[in-house]
mmCIF file of C-alpha atoms and ligand atoms in Angstrom:
data_model
loop_
_atom_site.group_PDB
_atom_site.id
_atom_site.type_symbol
_atom_site.label_atom_id
_atom_site.label_comp_id
_atom_site.label_asym_id
_atom_site.label_seq_id
_atom_site.Cartn_x
_atom_site.Cartn_y
_atom_site.Cartn_z
ATOM 1 C CA MET N 1 0.000 0.000 0.000
ATOM 2 C CA ASN N 2 1.255 3.504 -0.845
ATOM 3 C CA SER N 3 2.885 5.547 1.906
ATOM 4 C CA ILE N 4 1.504 9.049 1.574
ATOM 5 C CA ARG N 5 2.334 12.455 3.047
ATOM 6 C CA LEU N 6 -0.210 15.152 3.780
ATOM 7 C CA VAL N 7 0.607 18.857 3.580
ATOM 8 C CA GLU N 8 -1.930 20.830 5.617
ATOM 9 C CA VAL N 9 -2.418 24.271 4.043
ATOM 10 C CA GLY N 10 -5.436 25.438 6.063
ATOM 11 C CA PRO N 11 -3.663 28.111 8.138
ATOM 12 C CA ARG N 12 -2.425 29.735 4.900
ATOM 13 C CA ASP N 13 -4.603 28.825 1.892
ATOM 14 C CA GLY N 14 -7.601 28.245 4.152
ATOM 15 C CA LEU N 15 -7.473 31.638 5.839
ATOM 16 C CA GLN N 16 -6.025 33.979 3.210
ATOM 17 C CA ASN N 17 -9.377 34.660 1.572
ATOM 18 C CA GLU N 18 -11.680 34.825 4.589
ATOM 19 C CA SER N 19 -13.593 38.061 5.111
ATOM 20 C CA ARG N 20 -13.043 37.815 8.883
ATOM 21 C CA PRO N 21 -9.291 37.612 9.556
ATOM 22 C CA LEU N 22 -8.204 35.410 12.442
ATOM 23 C CA SER N 23 -5.926 36.889 15.112
ATOM 24 C CA VAL N 24 -2.375 35.616 15.578
ATOM 25 C CA GLU N 25 -3.545 33.868 18.760
ATOM 26 C CA ASP N 26 -6.395 32.086 16.957
ATOM 27 C CA ARG N 27 -4.075 30.991 14.132
ATOM 28 C CA VAL N 28 -1.576 29.621 16.656
ATOM 29 C CA GLN N 29 -4.398 27.731 18.389
ATOM 30 C CA MET N 30 -5.566 26.324 15.046
ATOM 31 C CA ILE N 31 -2.059 25.074 14.208
ATOM 32 C CA GLU N 32 -1.614 23.615 17.713
ATOM 33 C CA GLY N 33 -4.879 21.721 17.144
ATOM 34 C CA LEU N 34 -3.638 20.415 13.787
ATOM 35 C CA ILE N 35 -0.366 19.237 15.348
ATOM 36 C CA ASP N 36 -2.307 17.548 18.137
ATOM 37 C CA ALA N 37 -4.465 15.826 15.498
ATOM 38 C CA GLY N 38 -1.311 14.295 13.988
ATOM 39 C CA LEU N 39 -0.491 16.560 11.014
ATOM 40 C CA ARG N 40 3.267 16.836 10.568
ATOM 41 C CA THR N 41 3.616 19.363 7.724
ATOM 42 C CA ILE N 42 1.542 22.499 8.139
ATOM 43 C CA GLU N 43 1.908 25.635 6.004
ATOM 44 C CA ALA N 44 1.665 28.156 8.802
ATOM 45 C CA GLY N 45 1.249 31.447 6.914
ATOM 46 C CA SER N 46 2.685 33.695 4.240
ATOM 47 C CA PHE N 47 5.032 36.639 3.995
ATOM 48 C CA VAL N 48 3.235 38.565 1.269
ATOM 49 C CA SER N 49 2.187 42.185 1.104
ATOM 50 C CA PRO N 50 -0.335 42.884 3.889
ATOM 51 C CA LYS N 51 -1.888 45.457 1.536
ATOM 52 C CA TRP N 52 -2.702 42.648 -0.895
ATOM 53 C CA VAL N 53 -3.560 39.904 1.612
ATOM 54 C CA PRO N 54 -4.262 41.443 5.048
ATOM 55 C CA GLN N 55 -5.427 38.078 6.425
ATOM 56 C CA MET N 56 -1.804 36.878 6.501
ATOM 57 C CA ALA N 57 -0.415 39.881 8.409
ATOM 58 C CA GLY N 58 1.362 38.741 11.557
ATOM 59 C CA SER N 59 2.555 35.452 10.031
ATOM 60 C CA GLY N 60 5.988 36.033 11.604
ATOM 61 C CA ASP N 61 4.370 36.283 15.042
ATOM 62 C CA VAL N 62 2.431 33.072 14.359
ATOM 63 C CA PHE N 63 5.655 31.279 13.503
ATOM 64 C CA VAL N 64 7.604 32.659 16.455
ATOM 65 C CA SER N 65 4.781 31.838 18.907
ATOM 66 C CA LEU N 66 4.757 28.227 17.719
ATOM 67 C CA GLY N 67 8.540 27.851 18.033
ATOM 68 C CA GLN N 68 10.515 24.931 16.629
ATOM 69 C CA ARG N 69 8.843 21.567 17.210
ATOM 70 C CA LYS N 70 10.658 18.301 16.803
ATOM 71 C CA GLY N 71 9.272 16.357 13.857
ATOM 72 C CA ILE N 72 6.963 19.188 12.772
ATOM 73 C CA ASN N 73 7.564 21.061 9.542
ATOM 74 C CA LEU N 74 6.044 24.548 9.292
ATOM 75 C CA PRO N 75 6.727 25.938 5.794
ATOM 76 C CA MET N 76 5.922 29.592 5.060
ATOM 77 C CA LEU N 77 4.786 30.900 1.650
ATOM 78 C CA VAL N 78 6.951 33.691 0.174
ATOM 79 C CA PRO N 79 6.724 35.549 -3.167
ATOM 80 C CA ASN N 80 10.051 37.379 -3.262
ATOM 81 C CA LEU N 81 13.294 38.248 -1.480
ATOM 82 C CA LYS N 82 11.553 40.483 1.040
ATOM 83 C CA GLY N 83 9.251 37.617 2.009
ATOM 84 C CA PHE N 84 12.177 35.209 2.144
ATOM 85 C CA GLU N 85 14.120 37.505 4.510
ATOM 86 C CA ALA N 86 11.096 37.816 6.793
ATOM 87 C CA ALA N 87 10.688 34.019 6.854
ATOM 88 C CA ARG N 88 14.383 33.453 7.546
ATOM 89 C CA ASP N 89 14.427 36.088 10.293
ATOM 90 C CA ALA N 90 11.402 34.478 11.945
ATOM 91 C CA GLY N 91 13.351 31.195 12.025
ATOM 92 C CA ALA N 92 11.550 29.257 9.276
ATOM 93 C CA GLU N 93 13.377 26.160 8.060
ATOM 94 C CA GLU N 94 11.270 25.748 4.950
ATOM 95 C CA ILE N 95 9.599 28.140 2.531
ATOM 96 C CA ALA N 96 7.319 27.702 -0.462
ATOM 97 C CA ILE N 97 7.505 29.857 -3.570
ATOM 98 C CA PHE N 98 4.623 30.093 -6.011
ATOM 99 C CA ALA N 99 4.596 30.437 -9.787
ATOM 100 C CA SER N 100 1.798 30.106 -12.300
ATOM 101 C CA ALA N 101 1.399 28.231 -15.578
ATOM 102 C CA SER N 102 -0.809 31.131 -16.745
ATOM 103 C CA GLU N 103 0.637 34.560 -17.603
ATOM 104 C CA SER N 104 -2.595 36.351 -16.661
ATOM 105 C CA PHE N 105 -2.817 34.644 -13.286
ATOM 106 C CA SER N 106 0.824 35.444 -12.581
ATOM 107 C CA GLN N 107 0.122 39.130 -13.242
ATOM 108 C CA LYS N 108 -2.994 39.198 -11.056
ATOM 109 C CA ASN N 109 -1.509 37.155 -8.237
ATOM 110 C CA ILE N 110 2.005 38.519 -7.903
ATOM 111 C CA ASN N 111 2.017 41.489 -10.250
ATOM 112 C CA CYS N 112 4.678 40.196 -12.631
ATOM 113 C CA SER N 113 5.166 37.886 -15.609
ATOM 114 C CA ILE N 114 6.207 34.246 -15.258
ATOM 115 C CA ASP N 115 9.760 35.094 -16.371
ATOM 116 C CA GLU N 116 9.958 38.000 -13.904
ATOM 117 C CA SER N 117 8.759 35.697 -11.131
ATOM 118 C CA PHE N 118 11.692 33.369 -11.866
ATOM 119 C CA GLU N 119 14.092 36.306 -11.590
ATOM 120 C CA ARG N 120 12.703 36.890 -8.072
ATOM 121 C CA PHE N 121 12.866 33.174 -7.231
ATOM 122 C CA ARG N 122 16.540 32.910 -8.167
ATOM 123 C CA ALA N 123 17.429 35.421 -5.438
ATOM 124 C CA VAL N 124 15.167 33.576 -2.998
ATOM 125 C CA LEU N 125 16.751 30.210 -3.817
ATOM 126 C CA ASP N 126 20.249 31.691 -3.391
ATOM 127 C CA GLY N 127 19.312 33.044 0.024
ATOM 128 C CA ALA N 128 17.626 29.795 1.046
ATOM 129 C CA ARG N 129 20.653 27.752 0.002
ATOM 130 C CA LYS N 130 22.948 29.953 2.114
ATOM 131 C CA ALA N 131 20.578 29.744 5.081
ATOM 132 C CA GLY N 132 20.153 25.960 4.696
ATOM 133 C CA MET N 133 16.399 26.240 4.150
ATOM 134 C CA ARG N 134 14.318 23.854 2.052
ATOM 135 C CA VAL N 135 12.191 25.276 -0.734
ATOM 136 C CA ARG N 136 8.943 23.864 -2.077
ATOM 137 C CA GLY N 137 7.455 25.195 -5.322
ATOM 138 C CA TYR N 138 3.842 25.651 -6.377
ATOM 139 C CA VAL N 139 2.488 25.871 -9.901
ATOM 140 C CA SER N 140 -0.961 27.480 -10.122
ATOM 141 C CA CYS N 141 -3.583 26.947 -12.828
ATOM 142 C CA VAL N 142 -2.326 23.505 -13.857
ATOM 143 C CA LEU N 143 -5.797 22.413 -14.978
ATOM 144 C CA GLY N 144 -7.309 25.748 -15.918
ATOM 145 C CA CYS N 145 -7.072 29.486 -15.318
ATOM 146 C CA PRO N 146 -9.798 31.903 -14.196
ATOM 147 C CA TYR N 147 -8.622 34.431 -16.827
ATOM 148 C CA GLU N 148 -7.343 32.315 -19.743
ATOM 149 C CA GLY N 149 -9.393 29.113 -19.449
ATOM 150 C CA GLU N 150 -7.512 26.080 -20.699
ATOM 151 C CA ILE N 151 -3.750 26.132 -20.119
ATOM 152 C CA PRO N 152 -1.471 24.139 -22.451
ATOM 153 C CA LEU N 153 0.196 21.186 -20.729
ATOM 154 C CA SER N 154 3.506 22.407 -22.149
ATOM 155 C CA SER N 155 3.229 25.566 -19.986
ATOM 156 C CA VAL N 156 2.540 23.494 -16.860
ATOM 157 C CA VAL N 157 5.488 21.192 -17.593
ATOM 158 C CA SER N 158 7.769 24.135 -18.345
ATOM 159 C CA VAL N 159 7.006 26.002 -15.091
ATOM 160 C CA ALA N 160 7.149 22.813 -12.988
ATOM 161 C CA SER N 161 10.517 21.775 -14.425
ATOM 162 C CA ARG N 162 11.934 25.303 -14.053
ATOM 163 C CA LEU N 163 10.996 25.269 -10.355
ATOM 164 C CA TYR N 164 12.567 21.841 -9.947
ATOM 165 C CA ASP N 165 15.712 22.886 -11.825
ATOM 166 C CA ILE N 166 16.289 25.978 -9.668
ATOM 167 C CA GLY N 167 16.243 23.796 -6.552
ATOM 168 C CA CYS N 168 12.712 23.204 -5.263
ATOM 169 C CA TYR N 169 12.676 19.757 -3.634
ATOM 170 C CA GLU N 170 8.979 19.250 -4.371
ATOM 171 C CA ILE N 171 6.576 20.704 -6.917
ATOM 172 C CA SER N 172 2.969 21.100 -5.826
ATOM 173 C CA LEU N 173 0.647 21.185 -8.824
ATOM 174 C CA GLY N 174 -2.242 23.517 -8.073
ATOM 175 C CA ASP N 175 -5.707 23.104 -9.519
ATOM 176 C CA THR N 176 -6.409 26.650 -8.368
ATOM 177 C CA ILE N 177 -10.035 26.842 -9.491
ATOM 178 C CA GLY N 178 -10.854 23.143 -9.135
ATOM 179 C CA VAL N 179 -11.883 22.584 -12.755
ATOM 180 C CA GLY N 180 -9.830 19.429 -13.252
ATOM 181 C CA THR N 181 -11.410 16.023 -13.684
ATOM 182 C CA PRO N 182 -9.625 12.703 -13.039
ATOM 183 C CA ARG N 183 -8.376 11.850 -16.527
ATOM 184 C CA ALA N 184 -7.180 15.400 -17.147
ATOM 185 C CA ALA N 185 -5.429 15.423 -13.756
ATOM 186 C CA VAL N 186 -3.630 12.147 -14.503
ATOM 187 C CA ALA N 187 -2.637 13.318 -18.004
ATOM 188 C CA MET N 188 -1.220 16.495 -16.463
ATOM 189 C CA VAL N 189 0.750 14.544 -13.839
ATOM 190 C CA ARG N 190 2.059 12.138 -16.513
ATOM 191 C CA ALA N 191 3.257 15.104 -18.590
ATOM 192 C CA VAL N 192 5.036 16.725 -15.615
ATOM 193 C CA GLU N 193 6.537 13.348 -14.680
ATOM 194 C CA GLU N 194 8.507 13.465 -17.941
ATOM 195 C CA GLU N 195 10.594 16.262 -16.377
ATOM 196 C CA VAL N 196 10.113 15.968 -12.594
ATOM 197 C CA PRO N 197 10.413 12.642 -10.731
ATOM 198 C CA ILE N 198 7.057 11.394 -9.493
ATOM 199 C CA GLY N 199 8.386 11.321 -5.908
ATOM 200 C CA ALA N 200 8.891 15.105 -6.130
ATOM 201 C CA ILE N 201 5.343 15.809 -7.343
ATOM 202 C CA ALA N 202 2.517 16.855 -5.030
ATOM 203 C CA LEU N 203 -1.110 17.565 -5.899
ATOM 204 C CA HIS N 204 -2.879 20.693 -4.612
ATOM 205 C CA GLU N 205 -6.569 20.310 -5.330
ATOM 206 C CA HIS N 206 -9.233 22.948 -4.817
ATOM 207 C CA ASN N 207 -12.740 21.528 -4.647
ATOM 208 C CA THR N 208 -14.734 24.193 -6.494
ATOM 209 C CA TYR N 209 -16.531 21.662 -8.717
ATOM 210 C CA GLY N 210 -16.492 18.775 -6.239
ATOM 211 C CA GLN N 211 -13.785 16.889 -8.133
ATOM 212 C CA ALA N 212 -10.929 17.086 -5.629
ATOM 213 C CA LEU N 213 -11.203 13.600 -4.065
ATOM 214 C CA ALA N 214 -11.788 11.951 -7.455
ATOM 215 C CA ASN N 215 -8.714 13.697 -8.869
ATOM 216 C CA ILE N 216 -6.631 12.744 -5.836
ATOM 217 C CA LEU N 217 -7.664 9.092 -6.083
ATOM 218 C CA ALA N 218 -6.804 8.990 -9.790
ATOM 219 C CA CYS N 219 -3.412 10.631 -9.203
ATOM 220 C CA LEU N 220 -2.725 8.388 -6.179
ATOM 221 C CA GLU N 221 -3.216 5.412 -8.487
ATOM 222 C CA ALA N 222 -0.879 7.114 -10.973
ATOM 223 C CA GLY N 223 1.864 7.223 -8.315
ATOM 224 C CA VAL N 224 1.526 10.620 -6.585
ATOM 225 C CA THR N 225 2.132 10.274 -2.840
ATOM 226 C CA VAL N 226 1.970 13.851 -1.512
ATOM 227 C CA PHE N 227 -1.338 15.701 -1.220
ATOM 228 C CA ASP N 228 -2.129 19.202 0.017
ATOM 229 C CA ALA N 229 -5.371 19.675 1.930
ATOM 230 C CA SER N 230 -7.078 22.259 4.105
ATOM 231 C CA VAL N 231 -8.848 21.492 7.362
ATOM 232 C CA GLY N 232 -12.586 22.025 7.011
ATOM 233 C CA GLY N 233 -12.195 22.538 3.253
ATOM 234 C CA LEU N 234 -11.496 26.198 3.993
ATOM 235 C CA GLY N 235 -9.928 28.481 1.480
ATOM 236 C CA GLY N 236 -9.697 29.981 -1.925
ATOM 237 C CA CYS N 237 -7.414 32.387 -3.680
ATOM 238 C CA PRO N 238 -7.964 36.157 -3.527
ATOM 239 C CA TYR N 239 -7.033 36.284 -7.243
ATOM 240 C CA ALA N 240 -9.340 33.492 -8.433
ATOM 241 C CA LYS N 241 -12.877 34.793 -7.873
ATOM 242 C CA GLY N 242 -15.391 32.120 -6.911
ATOM 243 C CA ALA N 243 -12.731 29.470 -6.336
ATOM 244 C CA THR N 244 -13.477 27.569 -3.161
ATOM 245 C CA GLY N 245 -11.260 25.807 -0.662
ATOM 246 C CA ASN N 246 -8.875 22.926 -0.972
ATOM 247 C CA VAL N 247 -9.981 19.369 -0.516
ATOM 248 C CA ALA N 248 -10.960 19.044 3.145
ATOM 249 C CA THR N 249 -8.216 17.300 5.109
ATOM 250 C CA GLU N 250 -10.788 15.288 7.079
ATOM 251 C CA GLU N 251 -12.426 13.981 3.895
ATOM 252 C CA LEU N 252 -9.050 13.031 2.439
ATOM 253 C CA VAL N 253 -8.060 11.306 5.689
ATOM 254 C CA PHE N 254 -11.397 9.460 5.767
ATOM 255 C CA MET N 255 -10.904 8.230 2.199
ATOM 256 C CA LEU N 256 -7.267 7.168 2.703
ATOM 257 C CA GLU N 257 -7.883 5.419 6.028
ATOM 258 C CA GLY N 258 -10.888 3.669 4.507
ATOM 259 C CA MET N 259 -8.546 2.380 1.780
ATOM 260 C CA GLY N 260 -6.159 1.049 4.442
ATOM 261 C CA ILE N 261 -3.627 3.853 3.931
ATOM 262 C CA ARG N 262 -2.486 5.083 7.318
ATOM 263 C CA THR N 263 -2.254 8.860 7.733
ATOM 264 C CA GLY N 264 -1.381 9.117 11.425
ATOM 265 C CA VAL N 265 -4.206 11.647 11.781
ATOM 266 C CA ASP N 266 -6.830 11.465 14.527
ATOM 267 C CA LEU N 267 -10.034 12.199 12.616
ATOM 268 C CA PRO N 268 -12.254 13.331 15.524
ATOM 269 C CA LYS N 269 -9.546 15.743 16.716
ATOM 270 C CA LEU N 270 -9.108 17.070 13.190
ATOM 271 C CA CYS N 271 -12.850 17.609 12.810
ATOM 272 C CA ARG N 272 -12.867 19.519 16.079
ATOM 273 C CA VAL N 273 -10.295 21.933 14.606
ATOM 274 C CA ALA N 274 -12.472 22.299 11.493
ATOM 275 C CA VAL N 275 -15.586 23.096 13.513
ATOM 276 C CA GLN N 276 -13.803 25.463 15.935
ATOM 277 C CA THR N 277 -12.064 27.336 13.118
ATOM 278 C CA ALA N 278 -15.292 27.707 11.126
ATOM 279 C CA ALA N 279 -16.994 29.089 14.248
ATOM 280 C CA LYS N 280 -14.237 31.676 14.701
ATOM 281 C CA LEU N 281 -14.627 32.666 11.063
ATOM 282 C CA GLY N 282 -18.361 33.093 11.642
ATOM 283 C CA ARG N 283 -19.405 30.502 9.106
ATOM 284 C CA ASP N 284 -20.475 26.882 8.847
ATOM 285 C CA PRO N 285 -17.852 24.209 8.160
ATOM 286 C CA VAL N 286 -17.565 23.458 4.452
ATOM 287 C CA SER N 287 -16.770 19.760 4.471
ATOM 288 C CA SER N 288 -19.513 17.161 4.674
ATOM 289 C CA ILE N 289 -17.867 15.332 7.575
ATOM 290 C CA SER N 290 -17.424 18.465 9.663
ATOM 291 C CA LYS N 291 -21.009 19.566 9.001
ATOM 292 C CA ILE N 292 -22.194 16.242 10.375
ATOM 293 C CA ILE N 293 -19.872 16.502 13.386
ATOM 294 C CA ALA N 294 -20.952 20.089 14.034
ATOM 295 C CA THR N 295 -24.591 19.005 14.263
ATOM 296 C CA ARG N 296 -23.507 15.938 16.285
ATOM 297 C CA ALA N 297 -25.496 13.708 13.932
ATOM 298 C CA ILE N 298 -22.792 11.028 14.105
ATOM 299 C CA SER N 299 -19.577 10.405 15.934
ATOM 300 C CA ILE N 300 -16.690 9.211 13.852
ATOM 301 C CA GLN N 301 -15.278 5.850 14.789
ATOM 302 C CA THR N 302 -12.009 5.823 12.952
ATOM 303 C CA GLU N 303 -10.767 2.584 14.485
ATOM 304 C CA THR N 304 -13.816 0.627 13.399
ATOM 305 C CA MET N 305 -13.556 2.096 9.929
ATOM 306 C CA CYS N 306 -9.860 1.258 9.624
ATOM 307 C CA ALA N 307 -10.336 -2.265 10.958
ATOM 308 C CA ALA N 308 -12.940 -2.836 8.255
ATOM 309 C CA ALA N 309 -10.434 -1.769 5.615
ATOM 310 C CA ASP N 310 -7.626 -4.084 6.780
HETATM 311 P P1 LIG Q 1 4.141 44.576 -5.790
HETATM 312 O O1 LIG Q 1 3.214 45.682 -5.399
HETATM 313 O O2 LIG Q 1 4.340 44.295 -7.238
HETATM 314 O O3 LIG Q 1 5.562 44.650 -5.084
HETATM 315 O O4 LIG Q 1 3.616 43.255 -5.099
HETATM 316 P P2 LIG Q 1 6.592 45.771 -4.874
HETATM 317 O O5 LIG Q 1 7.901 45.076 -4.765
HETATM 318 O O6 LIG Q 1 6.415 46.873 -5.876
HETATM 319 O O7 LIG Q 1 6.225 46.338 -3.412
HETATM 320 C C1 LIG Q 1 5.056 47.095 -3.165
HETATM 321 C C2 LIG Q 1 4.836 47.174 -1.670
HETATM 322 O O8 LIG Q 1 4.673 45.882 -1.114
HETATM 323 C C3 LIG Q 1 6.013 47.808 -0.928
HETATM 324 O O9 LIG Q 1 5.474 48.416 0.227
HETATM 325 C C4 LIG Q 1 6.799 46.592 -0.483
HETATM 326 O O10 LIG Q 1 7.598 46.836 0.634
HETATM 327 C C5 LIG Q 1 5.689 45.631 -0.141
HETATM 328 P P3 LIG Q 1 5.183 50.023 0.250
HETATM 329 O O11 LIG Q 1 6.522 50.635 -0.078
HETATM 330 O O12 LIG Q 1 4.135 50.258 -0.814
HETATM 331 O O13 LIG Q 1 4.697 50.246 1.642
HETATM 332 N N1 LIG Q 1 6.118 44.233 -0.238
HETATM 333 C C6 LIG Q 1 5.976 43.338 0.752
HETATM 334 N N2 LIG Q 1 5.464 43.447 1.983
HETATM 335 C C7 LIG Q 1 5.476 42.322 2.749
HETATM 336 N N3 LIG Q 1 5.973 41.139 2.325
HETATM 337 C C8 LIG Q 1 6.491 41.015 1.095
HETATM 338 C C9 LIG Q 1 6.509 42.143 0.257
HETATM 339 N N4 LIG Q 1 6.943 42.347 -1.005
HETATM 340 C C10 LIG Q 1 6.703 43.633 -1.292
HETATM 341 N N5 LIG Q 1 6.969 39.827 0.695
HETATM 342 C C11 LIG Q 1 3.774 41.047 -4.220
HETATM 343 C C12 LIG Q 1 4.236 42.018 -5.300
HETATM 344 C C13 LIG Q 1 4.175 39.656 -4.636
HETATM 345 C C14 LIG Q 1 4.402 41.416 -2.905
HETATM 346 C C15 LIG Q 1 2.235 41.167 -4.109
HETATM 347 O O14 LIG Q 1 1.709 40.977 -5.374
HETATM 348 C C16 LIG Q 1 1.627 40.195 -3.156
HETATM 349 O O15 LIG Q 1 1.897 40.180 -1.972
HETATM 350 N N6 LIG Q 1 0.700 39.354 -3.658
HETATM 351 C C17 LIG Q 1 -0.022 38.411 -2.830
HETATM 352 C C18 LIG Q 1 0.003 37.085 -3.487
HETATM 353 C C19 LIG Q 1 -0.704 36.059 -2.636
HETATM 354 O O16 LIG Q 1 -0.523 35.978 -1.447
HETATM 355 N N7 LIG Q 1 -1.573 35.255 -3.299
HETATM 356 C C20 LIG Q 1 -2.225 34.168 -2.653
HETATM 357 C C21 LIG Q 1 -1.274 33.032 -2.399
HETATM 358 S S1 LIG Q 1 -0.905 32.073 -3.860
HETATM 359 C C22 LIG Q 1 -2.162 30.891 -3.912
HETATM 360 O O17 LIG Q 1 -3.088 30.951 -3.151
HETATM 361 C C23 LIG Q 1 -2.043 29.752 -4.894
HETATM 362 C C24 LIG Q 1 -1.584 28.444 -4.235
HETATM 363 O O18 LIG Q 1 -2.443 28.092 -3.166
HETATM 364 C C25 LIG Q 1 -1.589 27.319 -5.287
HETATM 365 C C26 LIG Q 1 -2.913 27.225 -6.050
HETATM 366 O O19 LIG Q 1 -3.951 26.982 -5.422
HETATM 367 O O20 LIG Q 1 -2.859 27.408 -7.253
HETATM 368 C C27 LIG Q 1 -0.167 28.569 -3.682
HETATM 369 MG MG1 LIG Q 2 -4.300 27.020 -3.326
#
């Protein structure tokens, strides 16, 4: 059975688009809850312009409050050298940079062309190398763009391989607006795999059209072993109007555990974080499982479920 790794992006992707920003204290509490639930890699925030994304202001304080934890990886998203320096000064050991396979999305999201973004990334990678920090790379719009529609696979492959070549240890392929369907997702992964080893490919699915779990299952069967997810299914991108959150971590965990793939995540604890975070944001949980938990219609018996799958 595949051994998989989950990358929890709720505290960053999940919160960056919410109309009610969470305080530093609430974000720290959310991340503590995720660690307690068994998540080991948690994107804890971003060092972007607070004028563009005010929800992520104070990410340095979030990181410093959490401190270094043995066995816990807390990557921070950065767009440029300024963001890198802030992450390094806060003590981050890993950062994530983000590029786009679509020129229009690159302009809207980070105010520069794809080529210009790589100029910025080179300086970031240099700094990270000197500071001994690991760098993950995202590619947005791998299965469609909110401004350009269909994106040629050659653009996705080109941006993914450029990120890998400049030193990103893992490339997370982002279905930013959740328009992908399973065969398209697998074809995209197969194309990227020509240039980037499958072990260095992650899938970052948004669930706008309800396809995230289907796409993940198809790509899992195609050999992908790293999946990004957001607790409660929270999230969206400020520069992709109407795009909803990532696949809900609890739904992904439920599916994987049901297939006999161990995640190390305690599902009831995770659902508690989803429900508590949604309450702080003043909205209902998005994921089906958390909605059921919130209304106490069922209690989740993970052990029974897993035993049935063995
Ligand atoms: P810009 O305006 O082109 O940058 O923004 P600039 O260099 O001209 O600087 C303008 C101002 O921003 C200056 O401040 C800078 O100091 C400041 P002022 O002098 O006006 O007071 N600034 C910064 N402040 C804090 N941290 C920084 C930073 N850099 C400059 N790092 C920039 C360029 C990239 C900064 C801007 O466009 C930005 O912050 N964009 C936000 C992008 C973002 O956060 N998008 C959402 C995350 S990506 C995503 O969700 C997709 C993903 O999930 C995958 C997927 O789903 O596809 C990863
Ligand atoms: Mg995203």
